[in-house]
Coordinates of C-alpha atoms and ligand atoms in Angstrom, one line a residue:
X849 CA 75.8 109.5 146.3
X850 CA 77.1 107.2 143.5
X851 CA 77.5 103.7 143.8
X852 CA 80.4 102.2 141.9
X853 CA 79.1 98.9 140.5
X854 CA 81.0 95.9 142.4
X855 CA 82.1 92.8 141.5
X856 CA 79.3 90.6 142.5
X857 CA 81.3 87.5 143.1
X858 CA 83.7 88.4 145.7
X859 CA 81.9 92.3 147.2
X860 CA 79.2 92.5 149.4
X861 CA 77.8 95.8 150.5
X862 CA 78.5 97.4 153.8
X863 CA 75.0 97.2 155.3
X864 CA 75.0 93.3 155.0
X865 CA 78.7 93.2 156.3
X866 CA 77.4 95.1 159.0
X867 CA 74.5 93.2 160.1
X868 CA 76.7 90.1 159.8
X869 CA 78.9 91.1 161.8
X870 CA 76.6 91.9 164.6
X871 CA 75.2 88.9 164.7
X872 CA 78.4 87.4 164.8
X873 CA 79.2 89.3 167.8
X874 CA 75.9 88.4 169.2
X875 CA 77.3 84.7 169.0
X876 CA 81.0 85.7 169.9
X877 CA 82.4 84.7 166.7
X878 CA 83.5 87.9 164.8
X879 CA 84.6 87.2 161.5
X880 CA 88.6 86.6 161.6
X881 CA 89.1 89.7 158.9
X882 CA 86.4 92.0 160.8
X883 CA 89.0 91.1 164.4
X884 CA 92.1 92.4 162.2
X885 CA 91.3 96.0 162.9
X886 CA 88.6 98.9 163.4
X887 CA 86.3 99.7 160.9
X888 CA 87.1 96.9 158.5
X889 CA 83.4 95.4 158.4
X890 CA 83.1 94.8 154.4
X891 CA 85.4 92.4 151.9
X892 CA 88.0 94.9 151.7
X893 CA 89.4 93.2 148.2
X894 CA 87.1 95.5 146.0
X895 CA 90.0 96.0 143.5
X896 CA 90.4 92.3 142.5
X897 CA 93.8 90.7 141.6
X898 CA 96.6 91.2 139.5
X899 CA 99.7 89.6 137.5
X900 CA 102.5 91.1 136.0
X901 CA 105.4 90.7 133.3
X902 CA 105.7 87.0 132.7
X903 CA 109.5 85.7 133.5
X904 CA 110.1 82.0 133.0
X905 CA 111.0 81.2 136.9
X906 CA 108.5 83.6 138.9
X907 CA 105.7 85.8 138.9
X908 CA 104.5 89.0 140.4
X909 CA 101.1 89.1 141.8
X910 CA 98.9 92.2 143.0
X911 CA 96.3 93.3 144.7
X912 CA 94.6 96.4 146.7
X913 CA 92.7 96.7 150.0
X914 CA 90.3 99.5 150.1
X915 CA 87.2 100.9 152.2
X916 CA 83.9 100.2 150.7
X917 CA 84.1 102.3 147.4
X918 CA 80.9 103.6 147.9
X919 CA 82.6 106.3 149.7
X920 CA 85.6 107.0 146.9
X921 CA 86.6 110.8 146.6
X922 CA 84.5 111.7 150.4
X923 CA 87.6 113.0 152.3
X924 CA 86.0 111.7 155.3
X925 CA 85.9 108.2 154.3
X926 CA 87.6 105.9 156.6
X927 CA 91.0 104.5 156.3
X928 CA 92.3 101.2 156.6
X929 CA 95.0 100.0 158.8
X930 CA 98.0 98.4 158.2
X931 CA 96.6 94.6 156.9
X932 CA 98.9 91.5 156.9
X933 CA 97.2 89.4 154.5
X934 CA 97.9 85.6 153.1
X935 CA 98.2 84.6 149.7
X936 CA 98.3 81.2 147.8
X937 CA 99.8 79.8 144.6
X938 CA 98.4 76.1 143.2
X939 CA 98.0 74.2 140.0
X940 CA 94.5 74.4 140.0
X941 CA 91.8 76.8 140.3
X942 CA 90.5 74.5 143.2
X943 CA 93.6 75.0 145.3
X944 CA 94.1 71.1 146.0
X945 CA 97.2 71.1 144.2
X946 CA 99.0 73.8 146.7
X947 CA 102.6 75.0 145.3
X948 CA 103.1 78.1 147.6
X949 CA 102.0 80.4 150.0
X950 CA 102.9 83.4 152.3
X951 CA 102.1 86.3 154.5
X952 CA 102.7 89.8 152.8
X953 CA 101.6 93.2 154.2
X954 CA 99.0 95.7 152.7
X955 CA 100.7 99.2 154.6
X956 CA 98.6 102.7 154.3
X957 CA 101.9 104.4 153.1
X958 CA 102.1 102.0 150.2
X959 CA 98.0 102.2 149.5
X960 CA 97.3 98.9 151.2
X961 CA 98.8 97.6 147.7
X962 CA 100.7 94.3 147.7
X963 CA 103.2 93.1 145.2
X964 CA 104.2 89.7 146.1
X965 CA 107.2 87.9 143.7
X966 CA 106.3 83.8 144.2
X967 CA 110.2 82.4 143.2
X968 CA 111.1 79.3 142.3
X969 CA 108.2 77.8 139.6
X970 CA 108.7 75.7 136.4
X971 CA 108.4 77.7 133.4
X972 CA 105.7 77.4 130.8
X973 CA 102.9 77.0 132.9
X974 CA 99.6 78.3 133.9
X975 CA 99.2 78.7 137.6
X976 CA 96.4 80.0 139.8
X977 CA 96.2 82.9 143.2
X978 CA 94.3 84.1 145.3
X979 CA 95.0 87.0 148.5
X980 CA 93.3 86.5 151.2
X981 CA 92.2 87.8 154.7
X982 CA 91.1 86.1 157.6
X983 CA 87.8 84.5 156.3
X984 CA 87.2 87.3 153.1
X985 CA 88.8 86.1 150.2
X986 CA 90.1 87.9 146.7
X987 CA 88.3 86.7 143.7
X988 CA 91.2 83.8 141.8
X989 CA 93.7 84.7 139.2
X990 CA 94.7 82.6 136.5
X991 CA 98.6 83.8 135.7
X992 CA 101.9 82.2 134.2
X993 CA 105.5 81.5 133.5
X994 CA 107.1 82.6 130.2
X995 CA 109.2 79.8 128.3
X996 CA 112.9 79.1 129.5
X997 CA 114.9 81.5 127.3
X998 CA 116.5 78.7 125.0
X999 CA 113.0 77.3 124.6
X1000 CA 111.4 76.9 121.1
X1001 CA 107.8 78.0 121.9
X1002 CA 105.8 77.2 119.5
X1003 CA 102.9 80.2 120.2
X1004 CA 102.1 83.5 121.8
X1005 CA 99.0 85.0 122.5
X1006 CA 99.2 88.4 123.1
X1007 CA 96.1 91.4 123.3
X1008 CA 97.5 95.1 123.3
X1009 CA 95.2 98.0 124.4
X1010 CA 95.4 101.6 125.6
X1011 CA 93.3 104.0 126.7
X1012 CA 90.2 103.7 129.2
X1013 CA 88.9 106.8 129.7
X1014 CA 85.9 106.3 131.8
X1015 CA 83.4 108.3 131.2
X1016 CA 83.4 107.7 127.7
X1017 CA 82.6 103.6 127.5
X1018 CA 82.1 101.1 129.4
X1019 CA 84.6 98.0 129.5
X1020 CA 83.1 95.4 127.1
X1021 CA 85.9 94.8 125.4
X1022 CA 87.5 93.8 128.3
X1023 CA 85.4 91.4 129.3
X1024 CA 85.9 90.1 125.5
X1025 CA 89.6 89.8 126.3
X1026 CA 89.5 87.3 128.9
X1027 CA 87.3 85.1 126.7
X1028 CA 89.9 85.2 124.0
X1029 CA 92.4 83.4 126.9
X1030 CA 96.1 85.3 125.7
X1031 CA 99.2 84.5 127.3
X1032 CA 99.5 88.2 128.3
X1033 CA 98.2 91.8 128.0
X1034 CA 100.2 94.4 126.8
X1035 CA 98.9 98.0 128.0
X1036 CA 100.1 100.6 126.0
X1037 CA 99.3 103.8 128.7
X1038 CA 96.3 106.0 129.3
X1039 CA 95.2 103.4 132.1
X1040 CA 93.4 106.4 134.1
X1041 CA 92.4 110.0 132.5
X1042 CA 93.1 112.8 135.2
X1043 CA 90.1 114.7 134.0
X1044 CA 87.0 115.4 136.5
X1045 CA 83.8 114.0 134.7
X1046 CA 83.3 116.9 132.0
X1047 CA 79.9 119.8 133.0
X1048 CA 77.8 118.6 129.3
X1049 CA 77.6 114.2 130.6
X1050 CA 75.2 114.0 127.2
X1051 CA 76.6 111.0 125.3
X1052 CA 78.5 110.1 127.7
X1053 CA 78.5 106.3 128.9
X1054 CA 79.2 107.1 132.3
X1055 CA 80.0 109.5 135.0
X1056 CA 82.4 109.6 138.3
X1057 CA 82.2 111.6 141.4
X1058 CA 86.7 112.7 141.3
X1059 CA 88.1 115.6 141.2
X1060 CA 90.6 116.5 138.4
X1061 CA 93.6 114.5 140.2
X1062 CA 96.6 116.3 141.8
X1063 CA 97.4 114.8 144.7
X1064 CA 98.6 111.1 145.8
X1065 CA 95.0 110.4 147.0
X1066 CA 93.5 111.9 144.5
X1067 CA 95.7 109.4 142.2
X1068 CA 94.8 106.4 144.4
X1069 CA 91.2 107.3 144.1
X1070 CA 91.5 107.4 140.2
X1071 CA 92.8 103.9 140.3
X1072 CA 90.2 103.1 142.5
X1073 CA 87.4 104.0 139.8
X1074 CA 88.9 102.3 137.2
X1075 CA 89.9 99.4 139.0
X1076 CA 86.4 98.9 140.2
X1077 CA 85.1 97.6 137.0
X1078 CA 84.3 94.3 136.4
X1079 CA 85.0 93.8 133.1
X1080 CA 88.4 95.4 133.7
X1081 CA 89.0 93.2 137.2
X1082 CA 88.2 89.8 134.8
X1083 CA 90.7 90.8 132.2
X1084 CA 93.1 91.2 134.8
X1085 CA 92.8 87.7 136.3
X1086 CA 92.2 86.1 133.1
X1087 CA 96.1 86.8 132.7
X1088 CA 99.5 88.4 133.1
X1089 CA 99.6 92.3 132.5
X1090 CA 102.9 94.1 131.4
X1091 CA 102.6 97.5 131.3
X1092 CA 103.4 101.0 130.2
X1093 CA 102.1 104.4 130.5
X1094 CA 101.8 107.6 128.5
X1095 CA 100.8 110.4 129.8
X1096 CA 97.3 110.7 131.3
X1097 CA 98.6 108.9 134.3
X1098 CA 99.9 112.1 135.3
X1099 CA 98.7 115.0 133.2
X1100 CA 97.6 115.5 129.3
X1101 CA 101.1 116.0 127.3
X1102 CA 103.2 116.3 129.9
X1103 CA 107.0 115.4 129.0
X1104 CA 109.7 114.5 131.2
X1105 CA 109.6 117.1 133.6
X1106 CA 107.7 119.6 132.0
X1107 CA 104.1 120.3 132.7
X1108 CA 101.4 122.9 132.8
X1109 CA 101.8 125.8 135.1
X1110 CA 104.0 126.0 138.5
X1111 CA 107.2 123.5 137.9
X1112 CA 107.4 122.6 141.7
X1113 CA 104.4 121.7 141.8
X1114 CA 104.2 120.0 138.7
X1115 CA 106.4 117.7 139.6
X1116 CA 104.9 117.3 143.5
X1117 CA 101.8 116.2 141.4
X1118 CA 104.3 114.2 138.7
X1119 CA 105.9 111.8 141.7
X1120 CA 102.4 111.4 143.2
X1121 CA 100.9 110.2 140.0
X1122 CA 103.7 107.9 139.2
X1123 CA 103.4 106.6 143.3
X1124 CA 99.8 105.8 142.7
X1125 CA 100.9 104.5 139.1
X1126 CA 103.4 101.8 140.8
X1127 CA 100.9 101.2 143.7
X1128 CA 98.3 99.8 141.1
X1129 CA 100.3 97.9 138.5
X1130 CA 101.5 94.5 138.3
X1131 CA 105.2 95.5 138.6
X1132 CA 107.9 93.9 140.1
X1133 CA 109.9 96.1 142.9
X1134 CA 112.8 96.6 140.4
X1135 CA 110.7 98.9 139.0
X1136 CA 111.2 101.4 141.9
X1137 CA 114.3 103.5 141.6
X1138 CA 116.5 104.7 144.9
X1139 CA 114.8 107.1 147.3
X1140 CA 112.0 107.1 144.2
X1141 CA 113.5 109.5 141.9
X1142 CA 111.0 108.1 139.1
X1143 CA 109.7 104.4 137.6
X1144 CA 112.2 102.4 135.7
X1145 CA 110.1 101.4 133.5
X1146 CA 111.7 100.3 130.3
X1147 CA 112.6 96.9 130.1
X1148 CA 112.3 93.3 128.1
X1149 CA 110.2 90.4 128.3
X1150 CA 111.4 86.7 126.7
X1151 CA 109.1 84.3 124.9
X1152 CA 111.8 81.4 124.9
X1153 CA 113.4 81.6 120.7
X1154 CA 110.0 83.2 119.6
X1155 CA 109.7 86.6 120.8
X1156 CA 111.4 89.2 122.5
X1157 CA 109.3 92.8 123.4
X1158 CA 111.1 95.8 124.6
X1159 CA 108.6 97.7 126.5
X1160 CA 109.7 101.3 125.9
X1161 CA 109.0 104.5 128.5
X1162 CA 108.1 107.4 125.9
X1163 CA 107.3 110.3 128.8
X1164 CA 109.9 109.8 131.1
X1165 CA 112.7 111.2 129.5
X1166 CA 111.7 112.7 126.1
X1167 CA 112.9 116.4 125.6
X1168 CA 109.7 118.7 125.7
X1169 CA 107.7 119.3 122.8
X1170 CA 109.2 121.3 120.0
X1171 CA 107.7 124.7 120.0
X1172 CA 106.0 124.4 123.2
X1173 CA 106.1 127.0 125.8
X1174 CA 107.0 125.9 129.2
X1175 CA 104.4 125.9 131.5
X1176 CA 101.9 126.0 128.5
X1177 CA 99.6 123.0 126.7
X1178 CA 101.0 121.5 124.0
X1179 CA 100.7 123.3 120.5
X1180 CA 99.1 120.0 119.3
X1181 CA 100.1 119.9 115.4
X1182 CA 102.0 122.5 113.9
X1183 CA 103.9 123.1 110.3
X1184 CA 106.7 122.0 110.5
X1185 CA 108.5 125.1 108.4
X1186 CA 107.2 127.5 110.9
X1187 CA 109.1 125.3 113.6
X1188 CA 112.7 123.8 112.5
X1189 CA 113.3 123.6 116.2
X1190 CA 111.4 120.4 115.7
X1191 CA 114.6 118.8 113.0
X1192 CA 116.7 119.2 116.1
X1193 CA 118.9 116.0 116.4
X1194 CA 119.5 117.1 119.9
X1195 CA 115.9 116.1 120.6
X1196 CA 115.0 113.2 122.2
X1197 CA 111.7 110.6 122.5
X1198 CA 113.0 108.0 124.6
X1199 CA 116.3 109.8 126.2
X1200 CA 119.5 109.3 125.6
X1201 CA 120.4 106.4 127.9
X1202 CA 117.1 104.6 127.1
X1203 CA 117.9 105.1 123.2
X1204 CA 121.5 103.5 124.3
X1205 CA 120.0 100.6 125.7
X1206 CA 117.2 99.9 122.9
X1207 CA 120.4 99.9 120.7
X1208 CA 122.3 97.5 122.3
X1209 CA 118.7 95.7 122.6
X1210 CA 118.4 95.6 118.8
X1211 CA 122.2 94.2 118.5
X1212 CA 121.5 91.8 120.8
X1213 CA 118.4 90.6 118.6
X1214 CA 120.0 90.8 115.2
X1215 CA 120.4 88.9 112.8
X1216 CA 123.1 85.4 113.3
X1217 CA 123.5 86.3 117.2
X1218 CA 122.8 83.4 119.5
X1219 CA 119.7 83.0 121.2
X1220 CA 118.2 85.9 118.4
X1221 CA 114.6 85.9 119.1
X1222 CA 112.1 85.5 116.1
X1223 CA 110.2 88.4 116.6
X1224 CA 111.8 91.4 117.9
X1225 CA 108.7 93.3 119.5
X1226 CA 108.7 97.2 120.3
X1227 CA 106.1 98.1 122.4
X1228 CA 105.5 101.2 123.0
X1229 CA 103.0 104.2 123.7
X1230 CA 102.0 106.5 120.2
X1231 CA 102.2 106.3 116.8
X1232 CA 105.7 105.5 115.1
X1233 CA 104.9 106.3 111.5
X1234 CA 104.6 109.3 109.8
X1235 CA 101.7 110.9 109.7
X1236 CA 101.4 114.3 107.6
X1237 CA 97.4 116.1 107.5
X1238 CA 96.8 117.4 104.2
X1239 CA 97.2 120.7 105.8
X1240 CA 100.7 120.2 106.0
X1241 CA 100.6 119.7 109.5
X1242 CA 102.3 117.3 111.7
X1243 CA 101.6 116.1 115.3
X1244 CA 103.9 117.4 117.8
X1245 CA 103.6 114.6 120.8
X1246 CA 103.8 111.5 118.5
X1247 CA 107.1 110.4 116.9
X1248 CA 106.7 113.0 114.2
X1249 CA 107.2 115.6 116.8
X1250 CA 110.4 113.9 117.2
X1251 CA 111.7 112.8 113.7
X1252 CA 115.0 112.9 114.3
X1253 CA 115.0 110.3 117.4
X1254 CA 112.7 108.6 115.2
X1255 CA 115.4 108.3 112.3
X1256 CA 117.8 106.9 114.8
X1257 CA 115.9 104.5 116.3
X1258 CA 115.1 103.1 112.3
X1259 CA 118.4 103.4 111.3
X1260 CA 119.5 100.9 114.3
X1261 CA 116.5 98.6 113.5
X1262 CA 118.2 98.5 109.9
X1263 CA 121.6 98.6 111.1
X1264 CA 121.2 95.7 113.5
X1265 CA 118.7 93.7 111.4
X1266 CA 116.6 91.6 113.4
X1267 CA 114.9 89.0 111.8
X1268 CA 111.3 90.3 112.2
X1269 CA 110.2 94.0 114.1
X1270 CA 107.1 94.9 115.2
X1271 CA 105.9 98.2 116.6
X1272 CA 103.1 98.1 118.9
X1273 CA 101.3 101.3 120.0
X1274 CA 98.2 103.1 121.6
X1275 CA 97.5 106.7 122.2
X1276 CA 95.7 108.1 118.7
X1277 CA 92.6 106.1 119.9
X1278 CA 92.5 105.4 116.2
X1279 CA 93.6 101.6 114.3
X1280 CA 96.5 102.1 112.4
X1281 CA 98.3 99.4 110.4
X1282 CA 101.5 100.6 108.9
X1283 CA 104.5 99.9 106.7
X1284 CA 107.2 101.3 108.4
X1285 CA 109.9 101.8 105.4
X1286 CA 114.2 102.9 106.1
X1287 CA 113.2 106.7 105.4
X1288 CA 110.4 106.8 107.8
X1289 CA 109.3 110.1 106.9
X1290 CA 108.8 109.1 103.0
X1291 CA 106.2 106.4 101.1
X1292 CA 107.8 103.0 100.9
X1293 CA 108.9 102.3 97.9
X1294 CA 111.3 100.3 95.9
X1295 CA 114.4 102.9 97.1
X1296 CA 112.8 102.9 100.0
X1297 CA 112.3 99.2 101.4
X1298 CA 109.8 98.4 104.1
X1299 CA 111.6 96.7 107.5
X1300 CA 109.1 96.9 110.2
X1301 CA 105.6 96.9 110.8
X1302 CA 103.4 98.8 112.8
X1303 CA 100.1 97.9 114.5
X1304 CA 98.6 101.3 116.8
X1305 CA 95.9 100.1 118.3
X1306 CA 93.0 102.4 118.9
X1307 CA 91.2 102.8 122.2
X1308 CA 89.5 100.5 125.1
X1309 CA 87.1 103.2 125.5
X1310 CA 88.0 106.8 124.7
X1311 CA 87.2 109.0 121.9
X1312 CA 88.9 109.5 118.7
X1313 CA 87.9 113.1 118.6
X1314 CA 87.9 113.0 114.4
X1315 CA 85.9 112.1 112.1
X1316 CA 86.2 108.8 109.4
X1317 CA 85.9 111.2 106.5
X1318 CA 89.4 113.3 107.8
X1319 CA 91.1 109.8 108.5
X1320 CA 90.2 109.0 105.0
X1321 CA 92.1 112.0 103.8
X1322 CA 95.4 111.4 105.9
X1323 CA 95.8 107.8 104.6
X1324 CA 95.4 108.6 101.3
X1325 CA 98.2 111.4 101.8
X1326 CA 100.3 108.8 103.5
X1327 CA 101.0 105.6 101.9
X1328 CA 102.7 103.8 104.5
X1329 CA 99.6 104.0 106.5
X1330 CA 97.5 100.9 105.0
X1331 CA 95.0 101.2 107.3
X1332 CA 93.5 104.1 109.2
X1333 CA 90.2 103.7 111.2
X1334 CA 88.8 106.6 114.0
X1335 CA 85.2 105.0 114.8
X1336 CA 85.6 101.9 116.4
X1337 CA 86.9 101.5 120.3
X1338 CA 88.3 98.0 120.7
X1339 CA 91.7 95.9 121.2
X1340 CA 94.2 94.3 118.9
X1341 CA 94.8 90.4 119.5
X1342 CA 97.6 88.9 117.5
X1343 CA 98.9 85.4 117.2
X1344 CA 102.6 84.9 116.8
X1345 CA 103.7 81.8 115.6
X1346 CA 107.4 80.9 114.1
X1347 CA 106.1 81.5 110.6
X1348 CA 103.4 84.3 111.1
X1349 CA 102.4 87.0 113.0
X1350 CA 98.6 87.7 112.9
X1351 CA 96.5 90.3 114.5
X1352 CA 92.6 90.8 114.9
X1353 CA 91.4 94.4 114.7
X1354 CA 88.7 93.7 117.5
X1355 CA 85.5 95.9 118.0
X1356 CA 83.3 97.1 120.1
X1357 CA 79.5 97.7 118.4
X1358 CA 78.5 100.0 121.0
X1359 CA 81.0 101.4 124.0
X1360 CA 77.7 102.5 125.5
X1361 CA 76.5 99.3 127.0
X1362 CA 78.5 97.1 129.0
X1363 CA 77.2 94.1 127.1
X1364 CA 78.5 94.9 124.1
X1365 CA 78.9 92.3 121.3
X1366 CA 82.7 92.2 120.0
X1367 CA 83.4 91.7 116.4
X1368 CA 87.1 91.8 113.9
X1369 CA 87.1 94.2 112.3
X1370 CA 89.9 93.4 109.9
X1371 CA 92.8 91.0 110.2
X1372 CA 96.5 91.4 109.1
X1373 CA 99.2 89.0 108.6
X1374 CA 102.8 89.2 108.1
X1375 CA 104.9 86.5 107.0
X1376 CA 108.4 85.7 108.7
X1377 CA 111.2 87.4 107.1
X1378 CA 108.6 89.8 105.2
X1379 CA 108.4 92.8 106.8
X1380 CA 105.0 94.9 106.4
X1381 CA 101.2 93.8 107.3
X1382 CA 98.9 92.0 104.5
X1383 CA 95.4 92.3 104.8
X1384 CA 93.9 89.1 105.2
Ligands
FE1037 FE1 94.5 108.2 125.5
CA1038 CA1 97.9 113.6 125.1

């Protein structure tokens, strides 16, 4: 059987859990979390602890109970009853400077997840939680508050990644996160692959026991596997998470309500997917929609006058790939003369109402409107910029499968002139540092004048699937693409200040080993009211 490593400071394994807990029957002093209910005779908080989007009065905090994970993806493995656990807020990691607590309840039908919002706090500051159970206890989070909205803050932190396949690397860079201390993570999607561990494992940096996931315990067991890192676990109470996905969370390429084979049950293994999905993340329970219809997942977070990020849903709603066959994978990249279905202004990424709402977003951000935030931030789940292959070819699941919506959406960002935008993506597990310029589809020039930037960010752990040489060739075909870079797996961390915006590259030397040494490997700057990245 494989063992899922643990996280040693807060998982013991079941054999010592049992033999403690006979002897504590011997002395008639069962441990208060082993009285709770039958079967429960390890730490059940094997998934560690969570925070979500950072609002300046509250926060959301998270965690999962679970059976010992030794026994993930065995059908027979034993459940867990319904749990009512405790959790604490304080000042200090210590917990001697109390400032809440409460009861909440880990329920089967929810995954023994718990999403607790803690009202009421100051903003612009650092607090610390912990969940805990009788006598077992969750390891501590460190989370926070987001300035008050009129506030001038002076700095953000933030590190955005995507893409965690597990089999492919392990999760140094993680661990590298919560050393570099951010005010938040931003994850751009791709937080589980629904693939089964592929028949040739040479190369590979791990395996897992799953099935290829369809159903919702299938889902909750993916979650399970990814969640047990760690590396992962340390990033996650290092600080608040706000999150989006893309579409591995459900299946490869799906969009909207399209997927491969049998609709029906496409979208039976579509709502279970995005059950599981809001079972697992840090999200707050407006995220759920009436009698769960779907995730409302697009939304913005506030960083006082600084910075203002729309987090955008690109798979909900978008119209289904252009020349895709329903029912059928995705063509991939095709030429675009021998497909004009894919001009279409008809199409859409984001949806109609969501494209409504990022307009009256954008407005709201522009340029003289109070309370305009510094930095208008769009993240978001692929590649925004164009990206021709010198075969002519374009992608058909990025933005250039959609270049219409993607016309609009620059068009508004011109129209309602924010003072700085930034695009933040994942997805091409590839670095990508662009110029995004008024015709997106053509090279910046001096008709054509650069107003956003762009920063994908390659992947956490998964492959690029191309080689540097090929990379090399679409840059240099595509000069608003300043940077292009397939090899190295990694994060980006940028720094946002009033006057700057600056983002590390960062790298990991070998997604092999877990211990992995981190390095930048290139930095970019851009300059208030200058739109476009400068190397550094
Ligand atoms: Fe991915
Ligand atoms: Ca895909």
């Amino acid at each position: 059987m494989l063992r899922l490593p643990l996280a040693p400071a807060h998982s013991c394994d079941r054999r010592r859990f049992l033999i403690a807990g006979g002897l504590a029957t011997a002395i008639g002093a069962l441990p208060a979390w082993a009285r709770q209910g039958e079967g429960i005779r390890h730490n059940p908080f094997t998934l560690g602890v969570a925070s979500g989007d950072p609002e300046p009065d509250n926060v959301l905090l998270w965690t999962r109970l679970t059976p010992p994970l030794a026994g993930l993806g065995e059908t027979d493995a034993p459940a867990l009853p319904p749990l009512k656990l405790r959790w604490e807020l304080a000042h200090d990691e210590g917990f001697t400077q109390p400032v809440d607590r409460g009861e909440a309840m880990a329920l089967p039908q929810w995954g023994h997840a718990v999403h607790v919002q803690v009202n009421g706090l100051a903003p612009d500051r650092w607090y610390y939680y912990r969940f805990l159970l009788g006598d077992a206890a969750s390891t501590t989070g460190r989370c926070r508050t987001a300035p008050a909205p009129h506030a001038k803050a002076s700095r953000l932190r933030l590190a955005y990644a995507s893409c965690q396949r597990w089999e492919h690397g392990y999760y140094a860079a993680w661990a590298q996160v919560a050393q570099d201390a951010p005010d938040m993570v931003l994850f751009l999607g791709d937080y589980i692959y629904e693939y089964a561990t592929p028949p040739l494992t040479v190369g590979l940096a791990r395996t897992q026991p799953l099935r290829t996931a369809l159903n919702l315990g299938d889902y909750r067991d993916r979650y399970a596997l990814h969640k047990s890192d760690p590396q992962l676990q340390a990033a996650h109470a290092a600080c608040n998470w706000a999150v989006i996905w893309d579409d591995h969370e459900v299946e490869n390429d799906y969009a909207g309500d399209s997927g491969r084979g049998d609709p029906a049950r496409f979208l039976a293994r579509r709502m279970a997917a995005w059950q599981a999905f809001y079972e697992n993340m840090p999200l707050r329970a407006s995220a759920l929609q009436r009698s769960f219809q779907g995730l409302s997942l697009y939304r913005d977070l506030r960083w006082g006058q600084l910075a203002r990020l729309h987090l955008l849903d690109g798979r909900q709603y978008r119209s289904l790939q252009a020349c895709r066959t329903p029912g059928q994978a995705d063509a991939g990249a095709i030429l675009p003369q021998e497909c004009p279905q894919i001009d279409d202004p008809a199409r859409s990424f984001l949806g109609w109402e969501q494209e409504h709402w990022l307009s009256r977003q954008l407005q709201g951000d522009g340029r003289g409107k109070a309370r305009a935030p510094i930095w208008s931030v769009l993240a978001q789940t692929t590649l925004f910029s164009a990206r021709r292959y010198p075969s002519g070819k374009q992608s058909t699941d990025s933005w250039d499968g959609y270049p219409a919506a993607r016309q609009r959406l620059v068009q508004q960002i011109a129209h309602s002139a924010p003072r700085n935008s930034v695009l933040l993506g994942g997805d091409i597990h590839q670095n990508y540092v662009c110029a995004v310029p008024l015709q997106a589809h053509q090279a910046p020039d001096k008709a054509n004048p650069v107003i956003a930037s762009e920063f994908c960010g390659t992947s956490i752990s998964s492959r690029s699937g191309t080689t540097q040489a090929k990379v090399d060739a679409v840059a240099a075909h595509n000069p608003q693409l300043l940077f292009a870079r397939c090899e190295e797996r990694g994060y980006g961390l940028a720094e946002i200040t009033p006057q700057r915006w600056s983002t590390e590259l960062r790298a990991v030397a070998n997604p092999l080993r877990a211990d992995s040494r981190i390095y930048t490997l290139a930095k970019f700057t851009v300059e208030d009211r200058h739109p476009g990245p400068q190397r550094a």
